[in-house]
Tab-separated table of C-alpha atoms in Angstrom:
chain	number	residue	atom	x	y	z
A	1	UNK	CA	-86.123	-167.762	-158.467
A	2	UNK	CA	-83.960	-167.842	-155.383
A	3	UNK	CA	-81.139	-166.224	-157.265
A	4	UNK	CA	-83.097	-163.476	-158.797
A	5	UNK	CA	-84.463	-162.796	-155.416
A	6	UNK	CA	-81.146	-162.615	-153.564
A	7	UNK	CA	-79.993	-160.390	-156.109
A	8	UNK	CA	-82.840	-158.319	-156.209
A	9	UNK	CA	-82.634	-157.623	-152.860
A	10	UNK	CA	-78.920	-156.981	-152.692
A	11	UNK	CA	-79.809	-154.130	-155.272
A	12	UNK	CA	-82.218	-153.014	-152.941
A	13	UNK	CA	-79.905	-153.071	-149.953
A	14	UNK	CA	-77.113	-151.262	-152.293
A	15	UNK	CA	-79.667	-148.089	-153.265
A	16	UNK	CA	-80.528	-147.529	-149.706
A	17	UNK	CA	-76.860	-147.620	-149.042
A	18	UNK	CA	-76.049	-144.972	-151.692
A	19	UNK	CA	-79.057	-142.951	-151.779
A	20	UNK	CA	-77.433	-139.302	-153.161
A	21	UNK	CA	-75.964	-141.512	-156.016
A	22	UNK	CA	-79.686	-142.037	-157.247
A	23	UNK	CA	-81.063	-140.272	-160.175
A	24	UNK	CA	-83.195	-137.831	-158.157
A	25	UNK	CA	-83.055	-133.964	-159.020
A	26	UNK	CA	-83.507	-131.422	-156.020
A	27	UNK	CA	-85.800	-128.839	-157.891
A	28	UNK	CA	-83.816	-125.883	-158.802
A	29	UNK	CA	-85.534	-123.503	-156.596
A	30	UNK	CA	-84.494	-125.791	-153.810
A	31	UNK	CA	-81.039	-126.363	-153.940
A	32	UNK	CA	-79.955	-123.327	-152.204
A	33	UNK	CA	-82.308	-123.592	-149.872
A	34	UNK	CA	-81.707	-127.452	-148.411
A	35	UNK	CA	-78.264	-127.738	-146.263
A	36	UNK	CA	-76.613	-130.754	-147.103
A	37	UNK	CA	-77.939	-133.139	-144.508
A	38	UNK	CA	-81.738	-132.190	-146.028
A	39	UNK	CA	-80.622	-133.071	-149.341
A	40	UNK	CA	-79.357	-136.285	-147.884
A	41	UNK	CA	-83.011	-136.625	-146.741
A	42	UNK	CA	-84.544	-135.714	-149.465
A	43	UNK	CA	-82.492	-138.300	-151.645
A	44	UNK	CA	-83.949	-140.818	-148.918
A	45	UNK	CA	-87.042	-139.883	-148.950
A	46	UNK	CA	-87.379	-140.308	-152.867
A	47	UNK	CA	-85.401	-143.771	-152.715
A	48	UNK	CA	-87.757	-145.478	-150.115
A	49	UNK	CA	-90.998	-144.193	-152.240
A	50	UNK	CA	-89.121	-145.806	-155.893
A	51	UNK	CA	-88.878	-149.251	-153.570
A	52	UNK	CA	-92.512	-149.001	-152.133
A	53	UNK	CA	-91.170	-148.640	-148.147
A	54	UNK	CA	-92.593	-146.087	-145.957
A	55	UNK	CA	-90.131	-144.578	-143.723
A	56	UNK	CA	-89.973	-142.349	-140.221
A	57	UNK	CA	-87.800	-138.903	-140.867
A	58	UNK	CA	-86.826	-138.156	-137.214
A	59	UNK	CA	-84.739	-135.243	-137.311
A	60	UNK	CA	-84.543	-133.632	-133.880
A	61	UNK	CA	-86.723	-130.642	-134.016
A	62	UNK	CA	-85.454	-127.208	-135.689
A	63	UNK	CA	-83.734	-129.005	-138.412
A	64	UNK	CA	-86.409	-128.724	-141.050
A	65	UNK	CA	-88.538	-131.869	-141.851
A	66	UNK	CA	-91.070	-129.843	-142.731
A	67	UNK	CA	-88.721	-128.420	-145.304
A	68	UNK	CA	-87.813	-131.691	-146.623
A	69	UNK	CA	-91.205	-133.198	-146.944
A	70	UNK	CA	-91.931	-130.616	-149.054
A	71	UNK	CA	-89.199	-130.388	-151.719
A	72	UNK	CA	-89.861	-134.556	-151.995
A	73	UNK	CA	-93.664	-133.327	-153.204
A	74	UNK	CA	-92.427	-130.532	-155.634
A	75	UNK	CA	-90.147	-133.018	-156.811
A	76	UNK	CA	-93.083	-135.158	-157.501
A	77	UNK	CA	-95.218	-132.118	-159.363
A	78	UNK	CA	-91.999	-131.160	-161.167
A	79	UNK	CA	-91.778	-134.681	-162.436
A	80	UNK	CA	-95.040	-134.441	-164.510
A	81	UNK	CA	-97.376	-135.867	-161.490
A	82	UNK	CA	-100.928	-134.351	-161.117
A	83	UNK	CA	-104.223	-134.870	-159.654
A	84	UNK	CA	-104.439	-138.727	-158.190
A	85	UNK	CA	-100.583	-138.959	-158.698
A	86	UNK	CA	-99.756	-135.782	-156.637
A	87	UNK	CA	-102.490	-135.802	-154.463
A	88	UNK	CA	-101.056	-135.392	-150.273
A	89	UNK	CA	-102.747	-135.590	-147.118
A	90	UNK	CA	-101.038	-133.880	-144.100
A	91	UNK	CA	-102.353	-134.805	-140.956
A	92	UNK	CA	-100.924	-132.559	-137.971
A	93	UNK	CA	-101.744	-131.358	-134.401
A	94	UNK	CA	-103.979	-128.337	-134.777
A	95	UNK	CA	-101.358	-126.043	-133.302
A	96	UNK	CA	-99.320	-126.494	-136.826
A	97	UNK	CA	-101.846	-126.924	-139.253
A	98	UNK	CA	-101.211	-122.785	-140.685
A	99	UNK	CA	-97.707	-123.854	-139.938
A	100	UNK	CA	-97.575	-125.951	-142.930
A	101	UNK	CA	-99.585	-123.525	-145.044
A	102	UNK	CA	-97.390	-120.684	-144.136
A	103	UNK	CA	-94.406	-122.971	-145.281
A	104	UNK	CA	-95.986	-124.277	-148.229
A	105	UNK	CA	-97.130	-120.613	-149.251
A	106	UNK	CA	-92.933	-119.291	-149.141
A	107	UNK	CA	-90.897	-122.348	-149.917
A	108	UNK	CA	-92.775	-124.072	-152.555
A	109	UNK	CA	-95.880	-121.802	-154.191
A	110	UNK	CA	-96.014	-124.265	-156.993
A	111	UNK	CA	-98.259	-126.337	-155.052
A	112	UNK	CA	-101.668	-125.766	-154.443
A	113	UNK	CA	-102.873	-126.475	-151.138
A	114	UNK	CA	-106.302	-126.391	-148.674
A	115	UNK	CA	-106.598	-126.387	-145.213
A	116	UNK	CA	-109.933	-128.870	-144.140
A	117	UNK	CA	-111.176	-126.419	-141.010
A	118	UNK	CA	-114.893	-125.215	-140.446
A	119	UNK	CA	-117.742	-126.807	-139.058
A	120	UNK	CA	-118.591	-130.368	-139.762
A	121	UNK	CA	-121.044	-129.342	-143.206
A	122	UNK	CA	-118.355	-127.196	-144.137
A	123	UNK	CA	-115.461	-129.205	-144.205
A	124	UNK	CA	-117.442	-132.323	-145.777
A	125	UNK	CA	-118.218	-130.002	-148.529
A	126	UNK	CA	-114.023	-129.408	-148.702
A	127	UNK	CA	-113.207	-133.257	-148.689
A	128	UNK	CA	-115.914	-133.815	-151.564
A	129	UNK	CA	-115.471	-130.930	-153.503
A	130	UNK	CA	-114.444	-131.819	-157.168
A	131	UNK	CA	-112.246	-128.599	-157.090
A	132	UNK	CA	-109.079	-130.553	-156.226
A	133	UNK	CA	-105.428	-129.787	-154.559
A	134	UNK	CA	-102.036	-130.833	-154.880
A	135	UNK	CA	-101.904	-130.436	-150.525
A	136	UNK	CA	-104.801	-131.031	-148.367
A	137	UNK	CA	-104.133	-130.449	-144.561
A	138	UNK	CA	-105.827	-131.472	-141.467
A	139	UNK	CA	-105.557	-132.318	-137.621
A	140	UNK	CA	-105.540	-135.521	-135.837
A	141	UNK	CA	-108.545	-134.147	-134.202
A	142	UNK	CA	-110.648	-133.362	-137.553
A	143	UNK	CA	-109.467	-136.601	-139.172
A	144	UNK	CA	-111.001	-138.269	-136.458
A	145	UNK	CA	-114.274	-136.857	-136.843
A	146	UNK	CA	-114.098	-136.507	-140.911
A	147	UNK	CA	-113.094	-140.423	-141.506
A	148	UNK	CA	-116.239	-141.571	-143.384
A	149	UNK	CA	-115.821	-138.871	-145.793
A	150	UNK	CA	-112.680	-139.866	-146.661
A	151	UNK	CA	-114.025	-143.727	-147.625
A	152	UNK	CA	-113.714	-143.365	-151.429
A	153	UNK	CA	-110.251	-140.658	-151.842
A	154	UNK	CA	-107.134	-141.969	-152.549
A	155	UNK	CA	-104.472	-140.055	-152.047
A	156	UNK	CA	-100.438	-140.752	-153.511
A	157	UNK	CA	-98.743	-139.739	-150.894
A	158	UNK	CA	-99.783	-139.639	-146.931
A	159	UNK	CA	-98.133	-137.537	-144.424
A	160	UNK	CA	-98.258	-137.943	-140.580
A	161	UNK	CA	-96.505	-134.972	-139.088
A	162	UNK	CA	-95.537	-135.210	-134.520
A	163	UNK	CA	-96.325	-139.171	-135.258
A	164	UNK	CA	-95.959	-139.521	-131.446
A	165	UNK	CA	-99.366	-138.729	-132.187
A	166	UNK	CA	-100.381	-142.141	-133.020
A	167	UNK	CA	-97.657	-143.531	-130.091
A	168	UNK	CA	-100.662	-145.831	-128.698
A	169	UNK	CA	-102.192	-148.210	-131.713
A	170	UNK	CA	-105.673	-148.494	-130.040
A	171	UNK	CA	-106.543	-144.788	-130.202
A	172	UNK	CA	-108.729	-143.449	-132.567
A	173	UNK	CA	-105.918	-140.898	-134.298
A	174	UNK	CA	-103.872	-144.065	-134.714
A	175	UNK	CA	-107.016	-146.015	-136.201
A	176	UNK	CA	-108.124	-142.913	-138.706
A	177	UNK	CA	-104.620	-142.385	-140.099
A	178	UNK	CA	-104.559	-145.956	-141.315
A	179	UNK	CA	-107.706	-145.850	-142.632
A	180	UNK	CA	-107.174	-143.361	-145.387
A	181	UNK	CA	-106.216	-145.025	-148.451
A	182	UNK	CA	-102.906	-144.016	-149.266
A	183	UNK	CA	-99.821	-145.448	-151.658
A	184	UNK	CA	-96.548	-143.583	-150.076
A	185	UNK	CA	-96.271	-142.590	-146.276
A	186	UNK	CA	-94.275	-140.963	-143.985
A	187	UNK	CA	-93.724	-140.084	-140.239
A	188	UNK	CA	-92.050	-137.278	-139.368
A	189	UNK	CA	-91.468	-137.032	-135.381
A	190	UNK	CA	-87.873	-136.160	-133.466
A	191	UNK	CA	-89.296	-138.691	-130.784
A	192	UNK	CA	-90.641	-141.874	-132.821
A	193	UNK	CA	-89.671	-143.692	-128.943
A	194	UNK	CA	-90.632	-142.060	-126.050
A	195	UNK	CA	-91.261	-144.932	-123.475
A	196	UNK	CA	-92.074	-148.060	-124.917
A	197	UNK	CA	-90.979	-149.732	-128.070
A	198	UNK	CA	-94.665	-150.571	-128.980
A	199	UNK	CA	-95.001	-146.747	-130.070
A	200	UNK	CA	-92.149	-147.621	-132.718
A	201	UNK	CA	-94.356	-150.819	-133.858
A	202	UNK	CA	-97.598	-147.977	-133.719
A	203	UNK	CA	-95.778	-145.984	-136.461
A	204	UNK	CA	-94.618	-148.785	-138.620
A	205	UNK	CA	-97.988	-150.201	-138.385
A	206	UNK	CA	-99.192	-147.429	-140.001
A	207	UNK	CA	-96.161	-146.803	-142.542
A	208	UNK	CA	-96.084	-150.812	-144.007
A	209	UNK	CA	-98.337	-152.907	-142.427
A	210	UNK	CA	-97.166	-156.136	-141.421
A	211	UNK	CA	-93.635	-154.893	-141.541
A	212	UNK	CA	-92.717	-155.686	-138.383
A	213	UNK	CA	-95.427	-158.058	-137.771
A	214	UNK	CA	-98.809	-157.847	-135.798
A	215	UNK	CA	-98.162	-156.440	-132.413
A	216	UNK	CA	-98.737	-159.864	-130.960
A	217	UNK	CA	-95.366	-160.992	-133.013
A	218	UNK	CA	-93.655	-158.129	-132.230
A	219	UNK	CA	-94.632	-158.079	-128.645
A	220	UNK	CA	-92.792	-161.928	-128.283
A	221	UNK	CA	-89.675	-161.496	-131.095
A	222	UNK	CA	-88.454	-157.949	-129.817
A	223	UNK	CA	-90.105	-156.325	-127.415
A	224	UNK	CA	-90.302	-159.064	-124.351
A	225	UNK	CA	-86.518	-160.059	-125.735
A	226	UNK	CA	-85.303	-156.590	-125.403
A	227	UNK	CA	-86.984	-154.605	-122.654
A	228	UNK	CA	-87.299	-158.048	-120.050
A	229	UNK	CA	-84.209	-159.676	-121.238
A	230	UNK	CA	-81.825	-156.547	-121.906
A	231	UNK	CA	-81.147	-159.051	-125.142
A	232	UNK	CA	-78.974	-156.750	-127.454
């Protein structure tokens, strides 16, 4: 058993190594589009969901996450994934939620997408509504407020877009975003740090659980060691 694990996890360890030698296609109608870093992305993206990780793309801003988020979900349609396979939450600041719409709408029309706004009836009738998606969108704000609707939707693929969002684990943004049932997630901020390294543990305790421990362990293993102890 030991064996099979060790070399289970070297195989791991070599595919996140040599991601663009994977077996992932860039759609066609993205390939001129991405620059090469985004493909690199891309590639990354699509290894970490095939080994069940989570992951934080934190290209500086300008550079196109946005971009890349997207191609990884046409990918996904393209490969023959609908309804409960395909189905994405965005969660975003309010200020970008037509943002992703508008990008949606000229870089990858194949995929059908709503926006949850409205008043609270309305947008309850939009989570519950059997007319599905491939792209439903929301704020941090909303989300908040929408939670219990969301109890009994599962959705394949979970995206949390300015994840500095959800910097402090005790706030109700942080709490909603973990709350929706969801298999693949990402975080896509430029600043997953800003002052504390507890705002790195925030977002990872949202991506994979456990990952890097409750905050408690984290708290005593890194954070004390590094920040009081300048331990390298």
């Amino acid at each position: 058993i030991t064996f099979y694990r060790d070399n289970l996890f070297k195989a791991v360890v070599r595919g996140m190594k040599s991601v663009e030698d994977g077996d992932f296609e860039i759609p066609v109608s993205m390939r001129s589009v991405l620059r090469s870093y985004q493909k690199t992305g891309f590639y990354w993206m699509k290894t970490l969901d095939s080994y069940g990780f989570g992951g934080i793309l934190a290209d500086d801003m300008g550079l196109g996450k946005t971009l890349q988020m997207l191609t990884f979900l046409l990918s996904e349609k393209e490969e023959g994934k609908t309804g409960d396979e395909l189905r994405t939450l965005i969660v975003t600041p309010a200020s970008l939620v037509y943002n992703w719409k508008k990008e949606i709408g000229q870089f990858v029309p194949e995929l059908s997408c709503k926006v949850i706004t409205g008043n609270a009836a309305e947008r309850q009738e939009m989570i519950q509504n059997e007319e599905d998606r491939d792209i439903w969108i929301t704020s941090y704000d909303l989300l908040k407020r929408d939670i219990a609707c969301y109890e009994n939707i599962r959705f394949a693929n979970q995206v949390i877009d300015e994840a500095q969002y959800i910097k402090n684990h005790g706030t109700q943004a942080a709490k909603s975003v973990r709350l929706i049932q969801s298999g693949f997630r990402m975080a896509l901020t430029g600043t997953p740090m800003e002052n504390r390294l507890s705002e790195l543990w925030s977002i990872f305790d949202f991506l994979m659980p456990g990952f890097l421990y409750g905050y408690q362990g984290f708290r005593e293993k890194f954070e004390e060691a590094i920040m009081n102890d300048r331990d390298e």
